[in-house]
Amino acid sequence: MGLRKIFTDKDPALHKVCKPVTNFDWRLHKLLDDMKETLENAGGVGLAAPQVGILRRVVIVDNGEEIVELVNPQLVETDGEQEGPEGCLSVPGKYGLVKRPYYAKVKAQDRFGNWFETDGEELTARCFCHELDHLDGIIYTEIMERLLTADELEMEE
Ligand code: ZN
């Protein structure tokens, strides 16, 4: 186990398309364990491998009940729309207004390579979309409507 450094949007790693995972070995398990520890330490709801400098299709998402590990995830179904504030551990101190589906279903492999499906609404759906975007080198600031001001953020709380 170990904390990994979180890269920011100034780093080229955050702007690249990540490669699929092909080896479900101890290296992947260590990466997932480290990402979980790093996410818990940073206090976020999701983390993608490129955020710790690893250009592989791996994300973790806290769905409110548990931390879901998604390897080679694909968005298979979306429904509705939501617009709300979104932040990113790689863009510290900023929040933007981003439109996302209200519901999202993801198909992915677990750390052993078994395919499964998971879904969620509201924050979880937002987080699935946000983290999957990272795997294609997309940061929310590139698709947001605008940045939120400090006053607006206070009103959201
Ligand atoms: Zn992010």
PDB file of C-alpha atoms and ligand atoms in Angstrom:
ATOM      1  CA  MET A   1       0.000   0.000   0.000  1.00  0.00           C
ATOM      2  CA  GLY A   2       1.120   3.514  -0.598  1.00  0.00           C
ATOM      3  CA  LEU A   3       0.000   6.997  -1.375  1.00  0.00           C
ATOM      4  CA  ARG A   4       0.543   8.116  -4.952  1.00  0.00           C
ATOM      5  CA  LYS A   5       1.202  11.646  -6.102  1.00  0.00           C
ATOM      6  CA  ILE A   6      -1.833  13.270  -7.757  1.00  0.00           C
ATOM      7  CA  PHE A   7      -0.913  14.909 -11.055  1.00  0.00           C
ATOM      8  CA  THR A   8      -2.562  18.176 -12.044  1.00  0.00           C
ATOM      9  CA  ASP A   9      -4.054  19.275 -15.351  1.00  0.00           C
ATOM     10  CA  LYS A  10      -0.724  20.921 -16.169  1.00  0.00           C
ATOM     11  CA  ASP A  11       0.816  17.470 -16.554  1.00  0.00           C
ATOM     12  CA  PRO A  12       0.742  15.813 -20.021  1.00  0.00           C
ATOM     13  CA  ALA A  13      -0.457  12.510 -18.437  1.00  0.00           C
ATOM     14  CA  LEU A  14      -3.895  14.067 -17.889  1.00  0.00           C
ATOM     15  CA  HIS A  15      -4.341  14.788 -21.598  1.00  0.00           C
ATOM     16  CA  LYS A  16      -3.569  11.381 -23.117  1.00  0.00           C
ATOM     17  CA  VAL A  17      -5.791   8.484 -24.162  1.00  0.00           C
ATOM     18  CA  CYS A  18      -5.120   5.557 -21.815  1.00  0.00           C
ATOM     19  CA  LYS A  19      -4.434   1.984 -22.922  1.00  0.00           C
ATOM     20  CA  PRO A  20      -6.606  -1.005 -21.941  1.00  0.00           C
ATOM     21  CA  VAL A  21      -5.456  -3.236 -19.090  1.00  0.00           C
ATOM     22  CA  THR A  22      -4.394  -6.667 -20.340  1.00  0.00           C
ATOM     23  CA  ASN A  23      -2.637  -8.119 -17.273  1.00  0.00           C
ATOM     24  CA  PHE A  24      -4.782  -8.636 -14.178  1.00  0.00           C
ATOM     25  CA  ASP A  25      -1.754  -9.249 -12.015  1.00  0.00           C
ATOM     26  CA  TRP A  26      -0.288  -7.994  -8.734  1.00  0.00           C
ATOM     27  CA  ARG A  27       0.763  -4.717 -10.382  1.00  0.00           C
ATOM     28  CA  LEU A  28      -2.884  -3.895 -11.155  1.00  0.00           C
ATOM     29  CA  HIS A  29      -3.938  -4.912  -7.636  1.00  0.00           C
ATOM     30  CA  LYS A  30      -1.232  -2.704  -6.125  1.00  0.00           C
ATOM     31  CA  LEU A  31      -2.307   0.198  -8.355  1.00  0.00           C
ATOM     32  CA  LEU A  32      -5.956  -0.215  -7.261  1.00  0.00           C
ATOM     33  CA  ASP A  33      -4.988  -0.468  -3.578  1.00  0.00           C
ATOM     34  CA  ASP A  34      -2.771   2.614  -3.852  1.00  0.00           C
ATOM     35  CA  MET A  35      -5.463   4.555  -5.730  1.00  0.00           C
ATOM     36  CA  LYS A  36      -8.005   3.712  -3.005  1.00  0.00           C
ATOM     37  CA  GLU A  37      -5.631   4.917  -0.288  1.00  0.00           C
ATOM     38  CA  THR A  38      -4.822   8.059  -2.295  1.00  0.00           C
ATOM     39  CA  LEU A  39      -8.524   8.822  -2.869  1.00  0.00           C
ATOM     40  CA  GLU A  40      -9.415   8.347   0.800  1.00  0.00           C
ATOM     41  CA  ASN A  41      -6.477  10.533   1.825  1.00  0.00           C
ATOM     42  CA  ALA A  42      -7.454  13.290  -0.611  1.00  0.00           C
ATOM     43  CA  GLY A  43     -11.160  13.117   0.268  1.00  0.00           C
ATOM     44  CA  GLY A  44     -12.577  12.774  -3.252  1.00  0.00           C
ATOM     45  CA  VAL A  45     -15.355  10.627  -4.760  1.00  0.00           C
ATOM     46  CA  GLY A  46     -13.402   9.221  -7.701  1.00  0.00           C
ATOM     47  CA  LEU A  47      -9.925   8.786  -9.125  1.00  0.00           C
ATOM     48  CA  ALA A  48      -8.585   7.693 -12.514  1.00  0.00           C
ATOM     49  CA  ALA A  49      -5.209   6.029 -13.103  1.00  0.00           C
ATOM     50  CA  PRO A  50      -3.847   8.886 -15.289  1.00  0.00           C
ATOM     51  CA  GLN A  51      -4.315  11.163 -12.257  1.00  0.00           C
ATOM     52  CA  VAL A  52      -1.545   9.176 -10.576  1.00  0.00           C
ATOM     53  CA  GLY A  53       0.515   9.105 -13.779  1.00  0.00           C
ATOM     54  CA  ILE A  54      -0.503   5.624 -15.004  1.00  0.00           C
ATOM     55  CA  LEU A  55      -1.873   5.669 -18.563  1.00  0.00           C
ATOM     56  CA  ARG A  56      -4.151   2.624 -18.202  1.00  0.00           C
ATOM     57  CA  ARG A  57      -7.953   2.325 -18.259  1.00  0.00           C
ATOM     58  CA  VAL A  58      -8.518   2.030 -14.503  1.00  0.00           C
ATOM     59  CA  VAL A  59     -10.814   4.131 -12.294  1.00  0.00           C
ATOM     60  CA  ILE A  60     -12.292   3.907  -8.818  1.00  0.00           C
ATOM     61  CA  VAL A  61     -15.565   5.519  -7.736  1.00  0.00           C
ATOM     62  CA  ASP A  62     -17.052   5.930  -4.258  1.00  0.00           C
ATOM     63  CA  ASN A  63     -20.772   5.289  -4.868  1.00  0.00           C
ATOM     64  CA  GLY A  64     -21.717   6.145  -1.281  1.00  0.00           C
ATOM     65  CA  GLU A  65     -21.723   2.512  -0.176  1.00  0.00           C
ATOM     66  CA  GLU A  66     -18.377   1.229  -1.336  1.00  0.00           C
ATOM     67  CA  ILE A  67     -15.438   1.978  -3.590  1.00  0.00           C
ATOM     68  CA  VAL A  68     -16.108   0.367  -6.972  1.00  0.00           C
ATOM     69  CA  GLU A  69     -13.088  -0.708  -9.011  1.00  0.00           C
ATOM     70  CA  LEU A  70     -13.597  -0.308 -12.753  1.00  0.00           C
ATOM     71  CA  VAL A  71     -11.052  -1.773 -15.157  1.00  0.00           C
ATOM     72  CA  ASN A  72     -11.522  -1.125 -18.897  1.00  0.00           C
ATOM     73  CA  PRO A  73     -14.889   0.566 -18.190  1.00  0.00           C
ATOM     74  CA  GLN A  74     -17.393   1.471 -20.908  1.00  0.00           C
ATOM     75  CA  LEU A  75     -20.499   3.611 -20.615  1.00  0.00           C
ATOM     76  CA  VAL A  76     -23.322   1.337 -21.838  1.00  0.00           C
ATOM     77  CA  GLU A  77     -26.438   3.320 -20.941  1.00  0.00           C
ATOM     78  CA  THR A  78     -27.350   6.856 -19.916  1.00  0.00           C
ATOM     79  CA  ASP A  79     -30.637   8.572 -19.203  1.00  0.00           C
ATOM     80  CA  GLY A  80     -31.820  12.080 -18.360  1.00  0.00           C
ATOM     81  CA  GLU A  81     -29.725  15.113 -17.638  1.00  0.00           C
ATOM     82  CA  GLN A  82     -28.356  16.992 -14.663  1.00  0.00           C
ATOM     83  CA  GLU A  83     -26.456  20.226 -14.377  1.00  0.00           C
ATOM     84  CA  GLY A  84     -24.365  20.937 -11.324  1.00  0.00           C
ATOM     85  CA  PRO A  85     -21.021  21.787  -9.774  1.00  0.00           C
ATOM     86  CA  GLU A  86     -18.116  19.510 -10.472  1.00  0.00           C
ATOM     87  CA  GLY A  87     -14.572  19.453  -9.157  1.00  0.00           C
ATOM     88  CA  CYS A  88     -11.459  17.364  -9.735  1.00  0.00           C
ATOM     89  CA  LEU A  89      -8.516  16.427  -7.521  1.00  0.00           C
ATOM     90  CA  SER A  90      -6.290  17.362 -10.488  1.00  0.00           C
ATOM     91  CA  VAL A  91      -7.784  20.861 -10.708  1.00  0.00           C
ATOM     92  CA  PRO A  92      -7.446  21.950  -7.072  1.00  0.00           C
ATOM     93  CA  GLY A  93      -9.560  24.788  -5.726  1.00  0.00           C
ATOM     94  CA  LYS A  94     -11.854  25.120  -8.734  1.00  0.00           C
ATOM     95  CA  TYR A  95     -15.424  24.060  -9.512  1.00  0.00           C
ATOM     96  CA  GLY A  96     -17.320  24.261 -12.766  1.00  0.00           C
ATOM     97  CA  LEU A  97     -20.884  23.925 -13.950  1.00  0.00           C
ATOM     98  CA  VAL A  98     -21.124  20.700 -15.966  1.00  0.00           C
ATOM     99  CA  LYS A  99     -24.015  18.939 -17.710  1.00  0.00           C
ATOM    100  CA  ARG A 100     -24.059  15.156 -17.264  1.00  0.00           C
ATOM    101  CA  PRO A 101     -26.595  12.342 -17.661  1.00  0.00           C
ATOM    102  CA  TYR A 102     -28.797  11.846 -14.575  1.00  0.00           C
ATOM    103  CA  TYR A 103     -28.317   8.075 -14.802  1.00  0.00           C
ATOM    104  CA  ALA A 104     -25.356   6.071 -16.052  1.00  0.00           C
ATOM    105  CA  LYS A 105     -24.665   2.355 -16.404  1.00  0.00           C
ATOM    106  CA  VAL A 106     -21.099   1.128 -16.793  1.00  0.00           C
ATOM    107  CA  LYS A 107     -19.743  -2.225 -17.919  1.00  0.00           C
ATOM    108  CA  ALA A 108     -16.259  -3.009 -16.610  1.00  0.00           C
ATOM    109  CA  GLN A 109     -13.873  -5.716 -15.484  1.00  0.00           C
ATOM    110  CA  ASP A 110     -12.949  -6.286 -11.849  1.00  0.00           C
ATOM    111  CA  ARG A 111      -9.368  -6.686 -10.656  1.00  0.00           C
ATOM    112  CA  PHE A 112      -9.428 -10.349 -11.715  1.00  0.00           C
ATOM    113  CA  GLY A 113     -10.748  -9.677 -15.219  1.00  0.00           C
ATOM    114  CA  ASN A 114     -14.407 -10.660 -14.640  1.00  0.00           C
ATOM    115  CA  TRP A 115     -16.930  -8.465 -16.480  1.00  0.00           C
ATOM    116  CA  PHE A 116     -19.756  -6.894 -14.476  1.00  0.00           C
ATOM    117  CA  GLU A 117     -22.193  -3.998 -14.681  1.00  0.00           C
ATOM    118  CA  THR A 118     -22.848  -1.233 -12.190  1.00  0.00           C
ATOM    119  CA  ASP A 119     -25.031   1.855 -12.313  1.00  0.00           C
ATOM    120  CA  GLY A 120     -25.951   4.981 -10.412  1.00  0.00           C
ATOM    121  CA  GLU A 121     -27.834   8.260 -10.384  1.00  0.00           C
ATOM    122  CA  GLU A 122     -26.979  11.854  -9.509  1.00  0.00           C
ATOM    123  CA  LEU A 123     -23.486  12.151  -7.989  1.00  0.00           C
ATOM    124  CA  THR A 124     -22.534   8.552  -8.829  1.00  0.00           C
ATOM    125  CA  ALA A 125     -23.581   8.946 -12.489  1.00  0.00           C
ATOM    126  CA  ARG A 126     -21.693  12.245 -12.616  1.00  0.00           C
ATOM    127  CA  CYS A 127     -18.630  10.586 -11.143  1.00  0.00           C
ATOM    128  CA  PHE A 128     -18.722   7.630 -13.585  1.00  0.00           C
ATOM    129  CA  CYS A 129     -18.808  10.066 -16.531  1.00  0.00           C
ATOM    130  CA  HIS A 130     -16.120  12.331 -15.064  1.00  0.00           C
ATOM    131  CA  GLU A 131     -13.710   9.457 -14.342  1.00  0.00           C
ATOM    132  CA  LEU A 132     -14.280   7.717 -17.695  1.00  0.00           C
ATOM    133  CA  ASP A 133     -13.543  11.026 -19.440  1.00  0.00           C
ATOM    134  CA  HIS A 134     -10.115  11.024 -17.745  1.00  0.00           C
ATOM    135  CA  LEU A 135      -9.279   7.782 -19.594  1.00  0.00           C
ATOM    136  CA  ASP A 136      -9.694   9.643 -22.874  1.00  0.00           C
ATOM    137  CA  GLY A 137      -7.637  12.599 -21.703  1.00  0.00           C
ATOM    138  CA  ILE A 138     -10.671  14.819 -21.112  1.00  0.00           C
ATOM    139  CA  ILE A 139     -10.847  17.077 -18.051  1.00  0.00           C
ATOM    140  CA  TYR A 140     -14.180  18.589 -17.001  1.00  0.00           C
ATOM    141  CA  THR A 141     -12.855  22.118 -17.530  1.00  0.00           C
ATOM    142  CA  GLU A 142     -12.803  21.341 -21.283  1.00  0.00           C
ATOM    143  CA  ILE A 143     -16.522  20.490 -21.393  1.00  0.00           C
ATOM    144  CA  MET A 144     -17.978  22.693 -18.631  1.00  0.00           C
ATOM    145  CA  GLU A 145     -20.255  25.609 -19.268  1.00  0.00           C
ATOM    146  CA  ARG A 146     -18.259  27.893 -17.023  1.00  0.00           C
ATOM    147  CA  LEU A 147     -16.294  28.058 -13.786  1.00  0.00           C
ATOM    148  CA  LEU A 148     -18.290  28.742 -10.628  1.00  0.00           C
ATOM    149  CA  THR A 149     -17.439  31.734  -8.465  1.00  0.00           C
ATOM    150  CA  ALA A 150     -16.825  31.482  -4.727  1.00  0.00           C
ATOM    151  CA  ASP A 151     -20.204  33.161  -4.068  1.00  0.00           C
ATOM    152  CA  GLU A 152     -22.063  30.589  -6.160  1.00  0.00           C
ATOM    153  CA  LEU A 153     -20.301  27.746  -4.370  1.00  0.00           C
ATOM    154  CA  GLU A 154     -21.437  29.065  -0.993  1.00  0.00           C
ATOM    155  CA  MET A 155     -24.998  29.118  -2.281  1.00  0.00           C
ATOM    156  CA  GLU A 156     -24.707  25.484  -3.405  1.00  0.00           C
ATOM    157  CA  GLU A 157     -23.893  24.440   0.186  1.00  0.00           C
TER     158      GLU A 157
HETATM  159 ZN    ZN B   1     -11.103  14.350 -12.193  1.00  0.00          ZN
END
